[in-house]
Amino acid sequence: MIVEGYDRAVTADGTRPPEPVPGARLLFSLDPAVAYLNHGSFGAVPIGVQRAQQRIRDEADVNPMRFFQPGLVERVAHTRRHLAAFLGADPDGTALVGNATTGVATVLGSMRLSPGDEILHTDHGYGAVSLAVERECRRTGAVARTVPVPLGAGDQEIVAAVRAALRPGRTRLLVVDHITSPTARLLPVAAITATARAHDIAVLVDGAHVPGQLPVAVDAIGADFWVGNFHKWAYAPRGTAVLVVAQKWRDRIEPLVVSWEQPTGFPRSVEFQGTLDYSPWLAAPTGLFTLRTLGVEAVRAHNAALAAYGQRVVGAALGVPPDELPHPGGASVGMRLVPLPVGLVTDQREAHALRQRIADELAVEVAINAWRGQGLLRLSAQVYNRAEEFDRLARQLPAFLAGR
């Protein structure tokens, strides 16, 4: 059911939007005519970080030889140590990569799978990661299996579903999301990892949405591999991510491209790619400086509260009862889901088309996914957002969907 004539008010359960973070909106160069409610897809780079990155590009262009040799490798290592410390990860087991999917591809290519081996992943996984798993299975003769996990499953149910799907002796790798992309769920990755490791099954945690959004101690999770993007919630330039590898695997990691750092092994063999643009990585600490200046905990609390508010007002406008709005599984998650009317979106092609129409006709950026044939609208909240932007979407969306 879609509710006509929605008007802003405190939600029925008393949910109120948080107070804006003072001055935060001015830190970004986003188009003020667009309600950008989709920070989770590509992030948004603060102006100060953009300028820091440009200074590094200028430095490279003034004298490329001086920039690339001999100190670049150590500058990258210094950045890596800074980012690893923020995540609670061993810097010697952390490599900078272009994005989480690149880290996943690096792990898959280093597993040395054989026919009969198996990769297990859930049906909440990121599409490109699932495609990478399928490609590696085609290349090696391994088999990919999917564990179905209900959208509203609790932590114990999720762990039990994964445990039941493991096949010791066949399952070589379990791929599990820390925060899922299509369904915005925080999964109990430490408990899942412990379950798999008890059967000597390696675990790869896709933490693409974690850096900056959640407090995390990566090493304490106990996973064999962990990947995460800094360009989503940690204000780094796009193209900044990390691959964290447990000690036992480090000498087995093969980079996707061989470079002059190949003899030094992981992590430098993965990081150094000749004439790659290293400016996103070198500017990433400026992003963390911006986050810390705003207040890490204040930003997380604001984003989670505003996302919850947005979910409630948009859900109310579409006639979704509050108890049917999916919970993210954690209080700090800055992304929330609103189920769309049944039959509106049944596959990703329709999801992409609807997202584009909302962007073009309503000037609102959101994410829409088709999950198990159900359309899910994903809302992200960031410090540059205001409650009024979610209110505007709530006012406009019912009539828009009804008239499509």
Short mmCIF file of C-alpha atoms in Angstrom, two decimals:
data_model
loop_
_atom_site.label_atom_id
_atom_site.label_comp_id
_atom_site.label_asym_id
_atom_site.label_seq_id
_atom_site.Cartn_x
_atom_site.Cartn_y
_atom_site.Cartn_z
CA MET A 1 0.00 0.00 0.00
CA ILE A 2 1.21 3.52 -0.84
CA VAL A 3 0.04 6.33 1.42
CA GLU A 4 -1.22 9.44 -0.36
CA GLY A 5 -0.51 12.97 0.81
CA TYR A 6 2.42 12.22 3.13
CA ASP A 7 3.43 15.15 5.36
CA ARG A 8 6.48 15.36 7.59
CA ALA A 9 5.93 14.68 11.26
CA VAL A 10 7.69 12.84 14.03
CA THR A 11 7.33 9.18 13.09
CA ALA A 12 4.69 7.08 14.80
CA ASP A 13 7.23 5.45 17.09
CA GLY A 14 8.77 8.80 18.03
CA THR A 15 11.83 8.57 15.81
CA ARG A 16 13.37 12.01 15.37
CA PRO A 17 16.20 13.09 13.11
CA PRO A 18 19.51 13.97 14.77
CA GLU A 19 20.85 17.48 14.99
CA PRO A 20 23.03 18.35 11.98
CA VAL A 21 26.80 18.22 12.45
CA PRO A 22 27.80 21.92 12.40
CA GLY A 23 29.58 22.98 9.21
CA ALA A 24 29.75 19.46 7.79
CA ARG A 25 27.68 20.19 4.69
CA LEU A 26 30.16 22.84 3.56
CA LEU A 27 32.99 20.29 3.48
CA PHE A 28 31.63 18.63 0.34
CA SER A 29 31.22 19.77 -3.26
CA LEU A 30 28.03 17.81 -3.95
CA ASP A 31 25.38 19.41 -6.16
CA PRO A 32 23.00 21.22 -3.76
CA ALA A 33 20.10 20.61 -6.16
CA VAL A 34 20.39 16.84 -5.66
CA ALA A 35 19.44 14.95 -2.50
CA TYR A 36 22.39 12.56 -2.34
CA LEU A 37 21.05 9.69 -0.22
CA ASN A 38 23.42 7.06 -1.59
CA HIS A 39 26.76 7.62 0.10
CA GLY A 40 27.20 3.86 0.36
CA SER A 41 27.81 3.30 -3.36
CA PHE A 42 30.76 5.59 -4.12
CA GLY A 43 31.18 7.78 -1.06
CA ALA A 44 31.82 11.50 -1.38
CA VAL A 45 35.25 13.11 -1.10
CA PRO A 46 35.55 16.20 1.13
CA ILE A 47 36.93 19.30 -0.56
CA GLY A 48 40.05 19.32 1.63
CA VAL A 49 40.82 15.74 0.61
CA GLN A 50 40.27 16.59 -3.05
CA ARG A 51 42.83 19.38 -2.71
CA ALA A 52 45.32 17.14 -0.92
CA GLN A 53 45.03 14.61 -3.74
CA GLN A 54 45.51 17.30 -6.37
CA ARG A 55 48.68 18.52 -4.66
CA ILE A 56 50.06 14.97 -4.87
CA ARG A 57 49.16 14.76 -8.57
CA ASP A 58 50.86 18.10 -9.12
CA GLU A 59 53.94 16.83 -7.33
CA ALA A 60 54.08 13.82 -9.63
CA ASP A 61 53.73 15.93 -12.76
CA VAL A 62 56.38 18.46 -11.75
CA ASN A 63 59.06 15.77 -11.68
CA PRO A 64 57.86 12.19 -12.31
CA MET A 65 61.29 10.68 -11.66
CA ARG A 66 61.61 12.33 -8.28
CA PHE A 67 58.05 11.30 -7.36
CA PHE A 68 58.29 7.63 -8.35
CA GLN A 69 61.88 6.99 -7.28
CA PRO A 70 63.25 6.29 -4.79
CA GLY A 71 60.87 7.17 -1.96
CA LEU A 72 57.40 6.31 -3.27
CA VAL A 73 57.37 2.75 -1.94
CA GLU A 74 58.09 3.97 1.59
CA ARG A 75 55.48 6.74 1.34
CA VAL A 76 52.89 4.14 0.39
CA ALA A 77 54.05 1.95 3.29
CA HIS A 78 53.68 4.91 5.67
CA THR A 79 50.09 5.43 4.50
CA ARG A 80 49.40 1.73 4.87
CA ARG A 81 50.61 1.77 8.46
CA HIS A 82 48.33 4.73 9.20
CA LEU A 83 45.23 3.07 7.71
CA ALA A 84 45.98 -0.32 9.27
CA ALA A 85 46.24 1.26 12.72
CA PHE A 86 42.80 2.84 12.25
CA LEU A 87 41.37 -0.63 11.55
CA GLY A 88 43.20 -2.52 14.26
CA ALA A 89 45.07 -4.53 11.63
CA ASP A 90 48.70 -5.63 11.43
CA PRO A 91 50.39 -3.20 9.00
CA ASP A 92 52.78 -5.95 7.85
CA GLY A 93 49.76 -8.01 6.85
CA THR A 94 47.91 -5.17 5.14
CA ALA A 95 48.20 -4.09 1.51
CA LEU A 96 46.66 -1.07 -0.18
CA VAL A 97 44.53 -1.97 -3.21
CA GLY A 98 42.19 -0.10 -5.53
CA ASN A 99 38.94 -1.42 -4.07
CA ALA A 100 37.53 -4.32 -2.09
CA THR A 101 36.74 -6.27 -5.25
CA THR A 102 40.40 -6.10 -6.27
CA GLY A 103 41.33 -7.51 -2.88
CA VAL A 104 38.83 -10.33 -3.33
CA ALA A 105 40.21 -11.13 -6.78
CA THR A 106 43.73 -11.22 -5.34
CA VAL A 107 42.67 -13.72 -2.68
CA LEU A 108 40.77 -15.91 -5.13
CA GLY A 109 43.74 -16.02 -7.48
CA SER A 110 46.03 -17.04 -4.64
CA MET A 111 43.92 -19.90 -3.29
CA ARG A 112 45.20 -22.45 -5.85
CA LEU A 113 41.86 -24.16 -6.13
CA SER A 114 41.39 -27.50 -7.83
CA PRO A 115 38.44 -29.44 -9.29
CA GLY A 116 36.23 -30.60 -6.44
CA ASP A 117 37.12 -27.67 -4.18
CA GLU A 118 34.28 -25.44 -3.08
CA ILE A 119 33.72 -21.75 -2.35
CA LEU A 120 30.76 -20.96 -0.11
CA HIS A 121 29.06 -17.56 0.06
CA THR A 122 25.69 -16.17 1.15
CA ASP A 123 22.92 -14.77 -1.01
CA HIS A 124 23.55 -11.31 0.51
CA GLY A 125 26.89 -10.91 -1.28
CA TYR A 126 27.99 -8.07 -3.52
CA GLY A 127 27.28 -8.82 -7.18
CA ALA A 128 30.80 -8.27 -8.50
CA VAL A 129 32.25 -10.51 -5.78
CA SER A 130 29.82 -13.27 -6.72
CA LEU A 131 30.85 -12.89 -10.35
CA ALA A 132 34.53 -13.09 -9.34
CA VAL A 133 33.84 -16.30 -7.41
CA GLU A 134 32.03 -17.78 -10.40
CA ARG A 135 34.89 -16.86 -12.75
CA GLU A 136 37.50 -18.43 -10.49
CA CYS A 137 35.43 -21.58 -10.28
CA ARG A 138 35.17 -21.77 -14.07
CA ARG A 139 38.92 -21.27 -14.35
CA THR A 140 39.89 -23.88 -11.77
CA GLY A 141 37.06 -26.40 -11.86
CA ALA A 142 36.00 -25.54 -8.31
CA VAL A 143 32.34 -25.21 -7.37
CA ALA A 144 30.50 -22.19 -5.94
CA ARG A 145 27.62 -22.76 -3.51
CA THR A 146 25.26 -20.17 -2.05
CA VAL A 147 23.87 -20.20 1.48
CA PRO A 148 20.38 -18.64 1.66
CA VAL A 149 19.98 -16.42 4.73
CA PRO A 150 16.59 -14.84 5.51
CA LEU A 151 16.56 -11.05 5.51
CA GLY A 152 15.34 -10.85 9.08
CA ALA A 153 17.50 -13.64 10.48
CA GLY A 154 19.12 -13.07 13.86
CA ASP A 155 22.79 -13.67 14.55
CA GLN A 156 22.34 -17.20 15.86
CA GLU A 157 20.20 -18.17 12.88
CA ILE A 158 22.80 -16.77 10.48
CA VAL A 159 25.65 -18.65 12.13
CA ALA A 160 23.60 -21.84 12.15
CA ALA A 161 22.78 -21.51 8.45
CA VAL A 162 26.43 -21.09 7.55
CA ARG A 163 27.52 -23.92 9.85
CA ALA A 164 25.02 -26.29 8.26
CA ALA A 165 26.28 -25.44 4.77
CA LEU A 166 29.98 -26.06 5.48
CA ARG A 167 31.43 -29.24 4.02
CA PRO A 168 34.81 -29.89 5.68
CA GLY A 169 37.27 -31.42 3.26
CA ARG A 170 35.53 -29.81 0.29
CA THR A 171 34.82 -26.23 1.32
CA ARG A 172 38.11 -24.39 0.88
CA LEU A 173 36.90 -20.81 1.30
CA LEU A 174 33.93 -19.08 2.92
CA VAL A 175 33.17 -15.56 1.66
CA VAL A 176 30.98 -13.52 4.01
CA ASP A 177 30.07 -9.84 4.15
CA HIS A 178 30.71 -7.70 7.21
CA ILE A 179 27.95 -5.29 6.11
CA THR A 180 25.99 -6.55 3.12
CA SER A 181 25.61 -4.27 0.13
CA PRO A 182 22.18 -5.22 -1.31
CA THR A 183 20.50 -5.78 2.06
CA ALA A 184 22.39 -3.42 4.43
CA ARG A 185 22.82 -6.10 7.13
CA LEU A 186 25.56 -6.24 9.72
CA LEU A 187 26.55 -9.91 9.97
CA PRO A 188 28.20 -11.61 12.98
CA VAL A 189 31.48 -12.14 11.15
CA ALA A 190 33.56 -13.06 14.22
CA ALA A 191 31.19 -15.89 15.16
CA ILE A 192 30.92 -17.05 11.54
CA THR A 193 34.71 -17.00 11.23
CA ALA A 194 35.15 -19.04 14.41
CA THR A 195 32.69 -21.64 13.11
CA ALA A 196 34.51 -22.02 9.80
CA ARG A 197 37.99 -21.97 11.29
CA ALA A 198 36.99 -24.79 13.66
CA HIS A 199 36.72 -26.93 10.51
CA ASP A 200 39.97 -25.57 9.04
CA ILE A 201 38.08 -23.62 6.37
CA ALA A 202 39.56 -20.28 5.29
CA VAL A 203 37.37 -17.17 5.63
CA LEU A 204 37.34 -14.04 3.50
CA VAL A 205 35.36 -11.16 5.03
CA ASP A 206 34.13 -8.51 2.61
CA GLY A 207 34.15 -5.38 4.78
CA ALA A 208 33.68 -2.92 1.91
CA HIS A 209 31.36 -0.69 3.98
CA VAL A 210 33.14 -0.94 7.32
CA PRO A 211 36.11 1.51 7.45
CA GLY A 212 34.80 4.73 8.94
CA GLN A 213 31.25 3.44 9.43
CA LEU A 214 31.85 0.95 12.24
CA PRO A 215 34.39 0.61 15.03
CA VAL A 216 36.43 -2.46 14.13
CA ALA A 217 39.45 -4.46 15.24
CA VAL A 218 40.15 -6.49 12.13
CA ASP A 219 42.79 -8.78 13.65
CA ALA A 220 40.40 -9.71 16.47
CA ILE A 221 37.87 -11.08 13.97
CA GLY A 222 40.27 -13.91 13.19
CA ALA A 223 39.54 -14.11 9.47
CA ASP A 224 42.18 -15.33 7.03
CA PHE A 225 41.42 -12.38 4.73
CA TRP A 226 39.57 -9.10 5.19
CA VAL A 227 38.97 -6.37 2.62
CA GLY A 228 37.54 -2.89 3.13
CA ASN A 229 37.11 0.39 1.25
CA PHE A 230 38.27 3.70 2.69
CA HIS A 231 36.58 5.68 -0.10
CA LYS A 232 33.06 4.99 1.16
CA TRP A 233 32.76 5.98 4.82
CA ALA A 234 36.30 7.13 5.69
CA TYR A 235 36.38 10.11 3.28
CA ALA A 236 39.34 8.87 1.22
CA PRO A 237 39.56 9.48 -2.53
CA ARG A 238 37.95 6.77 -4.63
CA GLY A 239 40.30 3.90 -5.32
CA THR A 240 41.50 3.40 -1.73
CA ALA A 241 41.02 0.04 -0.04
CA VAL A 242 42.96 -2.50 2.00
CA LEU A 243 43.50 -6.24 1.89
CA VAL A 244 44.40 -7.71 5.28
CA VAL A 245 45.97 -11.18 5.27
CA ALA A 246 46.65 -13.52 8.21
CA GLN A 247 50.25 -14.54 8.81
CA LYS A 248 49.90 -18.10 7.46
CA TRP A 249 48.76 -16.86 4.04
CA ARG A 250 51.11 -13.96 3.37
CA ASP A 251 53.78 -15.87 1.48
CA ARG A 252 51.09 -17.40 -0.76
CA ILE A 253 49.53 -14.14 -1.95
CA GLU A 254 50.16 -13.45 -5.64
CA PRO A 255 49.50 -9.96 -7.03
CA LEU A 256 47.23 -9.60 -10.03
CA VAL A 257 50.05 -7.80 -11.86
CA VAL A 258 53.78 -8.50 -11.42
CA SER A 259 55.97 -5.49 -10.69
CA TRP A 260 59.54 -4.69 -9.63
CA GLU A 261 58.44 -5.25 -6.01
CA GLN A 262 57.60 -8.91 -6.69
CA PRO A 263 60.78 -10.19 -4.95
CA THR A 264 59.88 -8.35 -1.71
CA GLY A 265 56.65 -10.31 -1.32
CA PHE A 266 53.42 -9.27 0.35
CA PRO A 267 52.36 -6.51 0.90
CA ARG A 268 54.64 -4.47 -1.38
CA SER A 269 54.31 -6.91 -4.28
CA VAL A 270 50.55 -6.22 -4.25
CA GLU A 271 50.77 -2.47 -3.69
CA PHE A 272 53.35 -1.39 -6.24
CA GLN A 273 52.10 -1.25 -9.83
CA GLY A 274 54.59 0.98 -11.64
CA THR A 275 52.84 4.06 -12.99
CA LEU A 276 49.64 3.57 -11.04
CA ASP A 277 48.04 6.77 -9.73
CA TYR A 278 49.02 6.62 -6.06
CA SER A 279 47.44 9.95 -5.16
CA PRO A 280 44.24 8.44 -3.69
CA TRP A 281 46.24 6.33 -1.25
CA LEU A 282 48.62 9.11 -0.24
CA ALA A 283 45.69 11.49 0.36
CA ALA A 284 43.70 8.95 2.39
CA PRO A 285 45.15 10.05 5.77
CA THR A 286 43.65 13.49 5.09
CA GLY A 287 40.28 11.79 4.89
CA LEU A 288 40.81 10.20 8.29
CA PHE A 289 41.94 13.58 9.63
CA THR A 290 38.66 15.07 8.42
CA LEU A 291 36.67 12.26 10.05
CA ARG A 292 38.53 12.70 13.34
CA THR A 293 38.09 16.47 13.22
CA LEU A 294 34.31 16.04 12.95
CA GLY A 295 34.45 13.40 15.67
CA VAL A 296 34.40 9.74 14.66
CA GLU A 297 31.74 8.71 17.15
CA ALA A 298 29.65 11.81 16.49
CA VAL A 299 29.65 11.11 12.76
CA ARG A 300 28.70 7.45 13.24
CA ALA A 301 25.89 8.30 15.66
CA HIS A 302 24.54 11.02 13.36
CA ASN A 303 24.59 8.81 10.28
CA ALA A 304 22.91 5.85 11.97
CA ALA A 305 20.19 8.02 13.52
CA LEU A 306 19.49 9.90 10.29
CA ALA A 307 19.35 6.67 8.26
CA ALA A 308 16.86 5.25 10.77
CA TYR A 309 14.76 8.40 10.47
CA GLY A 310 14.86 8.26 6.68
CA GLN A 311 13.81 4.63 6.70
CA ARG A 312 10.84 5.41 8.94
CA VAL A 313 9.52 8.39 6.97
CA VAL A 314 9.96 6.81 3.53
CA GLY A 315 8.57 3.52 4.81
CA ALA A 316 5.53 5.33 6.25
CA ALA A 317 4.97 7.09 2.94
CA LEU A 318 4.94 3.74 1.14
CA GLY A 319 2.64 2.18 3.70
CA VAL A 320 5.21 -0.17 5.22
CA PRO A 321 4.43 -0.84 8.90
CA PRO A 322 7.36 -0.02 11.21
CA ASP A 323 7.70 -3.64 12.33
CA GLU A 324 8.16 -4.71 8.69
CA LEU A 325 11.10 -2.38 8.06
CA PRO A 326 14.28 -4.50 7.98
CA HIS A 327 16.66 -3.90 10.87
CA PRO A 328 20.35 -3.59 9.88
CA GLY A 329 21.48 -5.84 12.72
CA GLY A 330 23.52 -3.15 14.44
CA ALA A 331 22.84 0.27 15.90
CA SER A 332 25.79 1.95 14.15
CA VAL A 333 24.92 1.10 10.54
CA GLY A 334 24.33 4.22 8.43
CA MET A 335 22.33 2.41 5.73
CA ARG A 336 18.71 1.26 5.92
CA LEU A 337 16.28 -0.58 3.65
CA VAL A 338 12.72 0.17 2.58
CA PRO A 339 10.89 -2.65 0.75
CA LEU A 340 9.26 -1.44 -2.45
CA PRO A 341 5.74 -2.51 -3.49
CA VAL A 342 5.62 -6.15 -4.57
CA GLY A 343 6.12 -6.61 -8.31
CA LEU A 344 7.62 -3.16 -8.85
CA VAL A 345 11.18 -4.46 -9.19
CA THR A 346 11.93 -8.12 -9.87
CA ASP A 347 15.48 -8.07 -11.29
CA GLN A 348 18.57 -5.87 -11.41
CA ARG A 349 17.73 -4.45 -14.82
CA GLU A 350 14.47 -3.08 -13.46
CA ALA A 351 16.25 -1.92 -10.29
CA HIS A 352 18.81 0.09 -12.26
CA ALA A 353 16.12 1.60 -14.48
CA LEU A 354 14.02 2.73 -11.52
CA ARG A 355 17.04 4.16 -9.71
CA GLN A 356 17.92 6.20 -12.79
CA ARG A 357 14.38 7.53 -13.17
CA ILE A 358 14.30 8.62 -9.52
CA ALA A 359 17.62 10.41 -10.05
CA ASP A 360 16.51 12.09 -13.27
CA GLU A 361 12.95 13.05 -12.33
CA LEU A 362 13.12 13.58 -8.56
CA ALA A 363 16.76 14.72 -8.25
CA VAL A 364 17.34 12.15 -5.54
CA GLU A 365 20.15 9.59 -5.56
CA VAL A 366 19.34 6.26 -3.89
CA ALA A 367 20.37 2.64 -4.34
CA ILE A 368 17.87 0.03 -5.47
CA ASN A 369 18.49 -3.70 -5.61
CA ALA A 370 16.43 -6.74 -6.52
CA TRP A 371 16.97 -9.39 -3.88
CA ARG A 372 15.11 -12.68 -4.24
CA GLY A 373 12.82 -10.92 -6.70
CA GLN A 374 11.91 -8.17 -4.20
CA GLY A 375 12.78 -4.53 -4.80
CA LEU A 376 14.73 -2.98 -1.93
CA LEU A 377 15.42 0.75 -1.72
CA ARG A 378 18.62 1.40 0.23
CA LEU A 379 19.07 4.75 1.94
CA SER A 380 22.44 5.99 3.20
CA ALA A 381 22.95 8.91 5.56
CA GLN A 382 26.04 11.07 5.84
CA VAL A 383 26.92 14.32 7.59
CA TYR A 384 26.09 16.38 4.51
CA ASN A 385 22.48 15.09 4.53
CA ARG A 386 19.50 16.76 6.18
CA ALA A 387 16.22 15.28 7.37
CA GLU A 388 14.43 17.49 4.84
CA GLU A 389 15.98 15.49 1.99
CA PHE A 390 14.43 12.26 3.26
CA ASP A 391 11.14 14.12 3.83
CA ARG A 392 11.17 15.32 0.22
CA LEU A 393 11.69 11.78 -1.05
CA ALA A 394 8.85 10.58 1.17
CA ARG A 395 6.50 13.25 -0.22
CA GLN A 396 7.37 12.61 -3.86
CA LEU A 397 7.93 8.88 -4.08
CA PRO A 398 4.34 7.53 -3.63
CA ALA A 399 2.89 9.53 -6.52
CA PHE A 400 5.98 8.84 -8.62
CA LEU A 401 5.67 5.08 -8.17
CA ALA A 402 1.90 5.14 -8.65
CA GLY A 403 2.26 7.00 -11.95
CA ARG A 404 5.12 5.04 -13.39
#
